[in-house]
Each structure stands twice: as C-alpha cells, then as structure tokens.
Amino acid sequence: MYSDEQTRQFVDELEARIHVALRDGDLDAEPVVALACSLEEGGVSTPATRELLERPTAQLTAADVTRLGRRLLRDINFQPTFALEPGLWAALEQALSVVERDVRGAGLTGTLRLVMPDWDDSGTARVEFRGGYHGNGIWPCEGSDAQGALVTVADAAQEAIVEILWEVRPVCPAHDRGLRAEMRNRTAVWRCTGDGTHTVARIGELFPDQR
C-alpha cells in the first residue's frame, strides 16, 4: 500500500497518536485529517477518509473528530501494540498464571512464561515452555477479554508443551485424552472428546486441590 518505509512509519505514528488521544479523550483534528490524506494517497479510500477530505477542518466538531478517528482506525483494522497498551500484556500474563495451575497440576515442571523473542519482530507474544515456543504469536488484542485470553493462552501453552514433550497436556482425568481449550457460554473451559465431547473444568480449576 505504501511505497517506502518512511511513509509506513509516518502512518504508524499517526495511528498510534489517534489511538492514544481517543483513549485519553483529547483527540484533535490534525492527526485524523493527516491520516485520511495518507490513506487516500496510499490507495485506501473509505467513507471516513472522503468525509474528512471533503469537509473543511474548521467545521469538524469534537464529536465529528472522535467519530471519524474511531472509524479510520476500525477501517484499517488498527491493533494497539503492547507498548501502547501495557495492560494487554499484563492481562495475558495473568491468563498464563491461571493456565499454569492446570499445567502444574498435571505434574509438569519447567519454566512457563510469556515472551517476545528477539528473532520475532511481528509484535506478538509467545508462550515459552522449557525454552520451546508455540507456533503462532498472540496479538495484543487477545488480552482485551479475560476469558478469551485464557483460551488463547491455554492453547498456546499446550502447543509449547507439545514442542518439548511430544504429548498433549493436560489430559482428561476420566479418559486420559488431551484436553482442548474452548469458550463455552462465555467461559474458558477444558473440553474432552471421550464418550462424547464434554466439559471437564473451567481453565485454572482442573485440579482444585492445587490452588
């Protein structure tokens, strides 16, 4: 979409400025109009960019600027980084601490942590177990929902464990089958396929005596 790295960096900075200003409630028109211009120049035209370029900036009210700023970020699927929203990292770490209860309850030892490896510049987090990583990164936005974060992190932890042990943990106490993290009725749970798929426990509560 953009012809050079400098332009991409400029757009990234505008997106970050708008996000932070929207979060803090002090967005003004300048970065919003600048982003609309950059998007149009880069070949991205949306109702929001066109409205911003067609209307005189002086006529934009604070409500207009907020609405259009949010719309622009939504149109380009903007995702804040961990640096912009440290709380998202903290939420994922909290989810991992909950998942770890079930990992330890299953008898596994070794370091389990949330990391951003030096070799990965995608801006995603990974779950590390005994020096091994799961296959796909975890985007910051995954930390915006506590129950969803549990499912994502539990799945990532299982992948990392498989990388090291070549077996799925934890397993269903009744069927000795690897469990799968899923969302059921807006709650993160462990599910088993033995004797028909069934819920075994909420994530973090597989081994109540370990809490």
PDB file of C-alpha atoms in Angstrom, residues 30-150:
ATOM      1  CA  GLU A  30      -4.848  17.368  12.866  1.00  0.00           C
ATOM      2  CA  PRO A  31      -3.708  13.722  13.081  1.00  0.00           C
ATOM      3  CA  VAL A  32      -7.090  12.456  11.894  1.00  0.00           C
ATOM      4  CA  VAL A  33      -7.019  14.587   8.747  1.00  0.00           C
ATOM      5  CA  ALA A  34      -3.351  13.728   8.180  1.00  0.00           C
ATOM      6  CA  LEU A  35      -4.113  10.010   8.399  1.00  0.00           C
ATOM      7  CA  ALA A  36      -7.036  10.374   5.983  1.00  0.00           C
ATOM      8  CA  CYS A  37      -4.737  12.119   3.486  1.00  0.00           C
ATOM      9  CA  SER A  38      -2.072   9.434   3.834  1.00  0.00           C
ATOM     10  CA  LEU A  39      -4.582   6.639   3.387  1.00  0.00           C
ATOM     11  CA  GLU A  40      -6.049   8.209   0.253  1.00  0.00           C
ATOM     12  CA  GLU A  41      -2.550   8.758  -1.148  1.00  0.00           C
ATOM     13  CA  GLY A  42      -1.773   5.117  -0.385  1.00  0.00           C
ATOM     14  CA  GLY A  43      -4.828   3.909  -2.282  1.00  0.00           C
ATOM     15  CA  VAL A  44      -7.161   3.384   0.674  1.00  0.00           C
ATOM     16  CA  SER A  45     -10.413   5.296   0.257  1.00  0.00           C
ATOM     17  CA  THR A  46     -13.276   4.887   2.721  1.00  0.00           C
ATOM     18  CA  PRO A  47     -16.345   6.948   3.628  1.00  0.00           C
ATOM     19  CA  ALA A  48     -14.397   8.327   6.602  1.00  0.00           C
ATOM     20  CA  THR A  49     -11.378   9.433   4.548  1.00  0.00           C
ATOM     21  CA  ARG A  50     -13.611  11.057   1.966  1.00  0.00           C
ATOM     22  CA  GLU A  51     -15.665  12.906   4.565  1.00  0.00           C
ATOM     23  CA  LEU A  52     -12.516  14.227   6.210  1.00  0.00           C
ATOM     24  CA  LEU A  53     -11.086  15.460   2.924  1.00  0.00           C
ATOM     25  CA  GLU A  54     -14.337  16.949   1.629  1.00  0.00           C
ATOM     26  CA  ARG A  55     -15.320  18.871   4.752  1.00  0.00           C
ATOM     27  CA  PRO A  56     -13.440  21.980   5.923  1.00  0.00           C
ATOM     28  CA  THR A  57     -11.439  21.083   9.016  1.00  0.00           C
ATOM     29  CA  ALA A  58     -12.781  24.132  10.860  1.00  0.00           C
ATOM     30  CA  GLN A  59     -16.307  22.722  10.557  1.00  0.00           C
ATOM     31  CA  LEU A  60     -15.449  19.444  12.274  1.00  0.00           C
ATOM     32  CA  THR A  61     -16.837  19.296  15.790  1.00  0.00           C
ATOM     33  CA  ALA A  62     -15.158  17.380  18.613  1.00  0.00           C
ATOM     34  CA  ALA A  63     -17.801  14.684  18.175  1.00  0.00           C
ATOM     35  CA  ASP A  64     -17.049  14.515  14.441  1.00  0.00           C
ATOM     36  CA  VAL A  65     -13.326  14.135  15.079  1.00  0.00           C
ATOM     37  CA  THR A  66     -13.877  11.368  17.630  1.00  0.00           C
ATOM     38  CA  ARG A  67     -16.315   9.522  15.382  1.00  0.00           C
ATOM     39  CA  LEU A  68     -14.125   9.762  12.320  1.00  0.00           C
ATOM     40  CA  GLY A  69     -10.954   8.911  14.234  1.00  0.00           C
ATOM     41  CA  ARG A  70     -12.554   5.740  15.541  1.00  0.00           C
ATOM     42  CA  ARG A  71     -13.889   4.913  12.098  1.00  0.00           C
ATOM     43  CA  LEU A  72     -10.486   5.339  10.451  1.00  0.00           C
ATOM     44  CA  LEU A  73      -8.795   3.012  12.927  1.00  0.00           C
ATOM     45  CA  ARG A  74     -11.577   0.484  12.500  1.00  0.00           C
ATOM     46  CA  ASP A  75     -11.412   0.694   8.701  1.00  0.00           C
ATOM     47  CA  ILE A  76      -7.702  -0.137   8.684  1.00  0.00           C
ATOM     48  CA  ASN A  77      -8.043  -2.726  11.451  1.00  0.00           C
ATOM     49  CA  PHE A  78      -5.637  -0.899  13.731  1.00  0.00           C
ATOM     50  CA  GLN A  79      -4.331  -3.009  16.603  1.00  0.00           C
ATOM     51  CA  PRO A  80      -2.507  -1.319  19.503  1.00  0.00           C
ATOM     52  CA  THR A  81       0.898  -2.688  20.442  1.00  0.00           C
ATOM     53  CA  PHE A  82       1.923  -3.869  23.892  1.00  0.00           C
ATOM     54  CA  ALA A  83       3.981  -0.678  24.176  1.00  0.00           C
ATOM     55  CA  LEU A  84       0.869   1.441  23.627  1.00  0.00           C
ATOM     56  CA  GLU A  85      -1.317  -0.670  25.909  1.00  0.00           C
ATOM     57  CA  PRO A  86       0.831  -2.386  28.576  1.00  0.00           C
ATOM     58  CA  GLY A  87      -2.341  -3.576  30.257  1.00  0.00           C
ATOM     59  CA  LEU A  88      -2.856  -6.051  27.424  1.00  0.00           C
ATOM     60  CA  TRP A  89       0.472  -7.730  28.237  1.00  0.00           C
ATOM     61  CA  ALA A  90      -0.447  -7.795  31.933  1.00  0.00           C
ATOM     62  CA  ALA A  91      -3.787  -9.418  31.062  1.00  0.00           C
ATOM     63  CA  LEU A  92      -2.064 -12.156  29.062  1.00  0.00           C
ATOM     64  CA  GLU A  93       0.425 -12.765  31.875  1.00  0.00           C
ATOM     65  CA  GLN A  94      -2.482 -13.075  34.299  1.00  0.00           C
ATOM     66  CA  ALA A  95      -4.141 -15.575  31.957  1.00  0.00           C
ATOM     67  CA  LEU A  96      -0.933 -17.593  31.802  1.00  0.00           C
ATOM     68  CA  SER A  97      -0.736 -17.715  35.605  1.00  0.00           C
ATOM     69  CA  VAL A  98      -4.238 -19.214  35.641  1.00  0.00           C
ATOM     70  CA  VAL A  99      -3.374 -21.759  32.932  1.00  0.00           C
ATOM     71  CA  GLU A 100      -0.207 -22.642  34.827  1.00  0.00           C
ATOM     72  CA  ARG A 101      -2.288 -24.004  37.714  1.00  0.00           C
ATOM     73  CA  ASP A 102      -3.521 -26.769  35.434  1.00  0.00           C
ATOM     74  CA  VAL A 103      -0.072 -27.351  33.916  1.00  0.00           C
ATOM     75  CA  ARG A 104       1.493 -27.769  37.353  1.00  0.00           C
ATOM     76  CA  GLY A 105      -1.434 -29.868  38.498  1.00  0.00           C
ATOM     77  CA  ALA A 106      -0.716 -32.206  35.600  1.00  0.00           C
ATOM     78  CA  GLY A 107       2.747 -32.769  37.069  1.00  0.00           C
ATOM     79  CA  LEU A 108       4.791 -30.689  34.622  1.00  0.00           C
ATOM     80  CA  THR A 109       7.797 -28.710  35.775  1.00  0.00           C
ATOM     81  CA  GLY A 110       9.961 -26.184  33.974  1.00  0.00           C
ATOM     82  CA  THR A 111       9.729 -22.515  33.111  1.00  0.00           C
ATOM     83  CA  LEU A 112       6.465 -21.374  31.538  1.00  0.00           C
ATOM     84  CA  ARG A 113       6.383 -17.705  30.590  1.00  0.00           C
ATOM     85  CA  LEU A 114       5.127 -15.072  28.176  1.00  0.00           C
ATOM     86  CA  VAL A 115       7.892 -13.670  25.959  1.00  0.00           C
ATOM     87  CA  MET A 116       8.639 -11.673  22.832  1.00  0.00           C
ATOM     88  CA  PRO A 117      11.674 -13.409  21.295  1.00  0.00           C
ATOM     89  CA  ASP A 118      14.365 -11.207  19.765  1.00  0.00           C
ATOM     90  CA  TRP A 119      14.027 -13.041  16.453  1.00  0.00           C
ATOM     91  CA  ASP A 120      10.322 -12.240  16.145  1.00  0.00           C
ATOM     92  CA  ASP A 121       9.517  -8.685  15.030  1.00  0.00           C
ATOM     93  CA  SER A 122       5.793  -9.280  14.475  1.00  0.00           C
ATOM     94  CA  GLY A 123       4.781  -7.511  17.685  1.00  0.00           C
ATOM     95  CA  THR A 124       3.144 -10.663  19.060  1.00  0.00           C
ATOM     96  CA  ALA A 125       3.765 -12.547  22.297  1.00  0.00           C
ATOM     97  CA  ARG A 126       4.584 -16.224  22.585  1.00  0.00           C
ATOM     98  CA  VAL A 127       4.288 -18.772  25.361  1.00  0.00           C
ATOM     99  CA  GLU A 128       7.608 -20.389  26.174  1.00  0.00           C
ATOM    100  CA  PHE A 129       7.962 -23.750  27.943  1.00  0.00           C
ATOM    101  CA  ARG A 130      11.418 -25.053  28.800  1.00  0.00           C
ATOM    102  CA  GLY A 131      12.904 -22.933  26.047  1.00  0.00           C
ATOM    103  CA  GLY A 132      10.420 -24.014  23.347  1.00  0.00           C
ATOM    104  CA  TYR A 133       7.764 -21.796  21.789  1.00  0.00           C
ATOM    105  CA  HIS A 134       4.286 -22.360  20.423  1.00  0.00           C
ATOM    106  CA  GLY A 135       3.774 -21.954  16.693  1.00  0.00           C
ATOM    107  CA  ASN A 136       1.727 -18.761  16.356  1.00  0.00           C
ATOM    108  CA  GLY A 137       2.109 -15.402  18.040  1.00  0.00           C
ATOM    109  CA  ILE A 138      -0.523 -13.922  20.338  1.00  0.00           C
ATOM    110  CA  TRP A 139      -1.673 -10.470  19.214  1.00  0.00           C
ATOM    111  CA  PRO A 140      -2.045  -7.781  21.881  1.00  0.00           C
ATOM    112  CA  CYS A 141      -5.805  -7.509  21.274  1.00  0.00           C
ATOM    113  CA  GLU A 142      -6.190 -11.036  22.679  1.00  0.00           C
ATOM    114  CA  GLY A 143      -5.640  -9.512  26.103  1.00  0.00           C
ATOM    115  CA  SER A 144      -8.744  -7.330  25.849  1.00  0.00           C
ATOM    116  CA  ASP A 145     -11.101 -10.102  27.002  1.00  0.00           C
ATOM    117  CA  ALA A 146     -10.201 -12.084  30.128  1.00  0.00           C
ATOM    118  CA  GLN A 147     -11.961 -15.312  29.184  1.00  0.00           C
ATOM    119  CA  GLY A 148     -10.840 -15.152  25.578  1.00  0.00           C
ATOM    120  CA  ALA A 149      -7.269 -14.589  26.788  1.00  0.00           C
ATOM    121  CA  LEU A 150      -7.483 -17.767  28.848  1.00  0.00           C
TER     122      LEU A 150
END
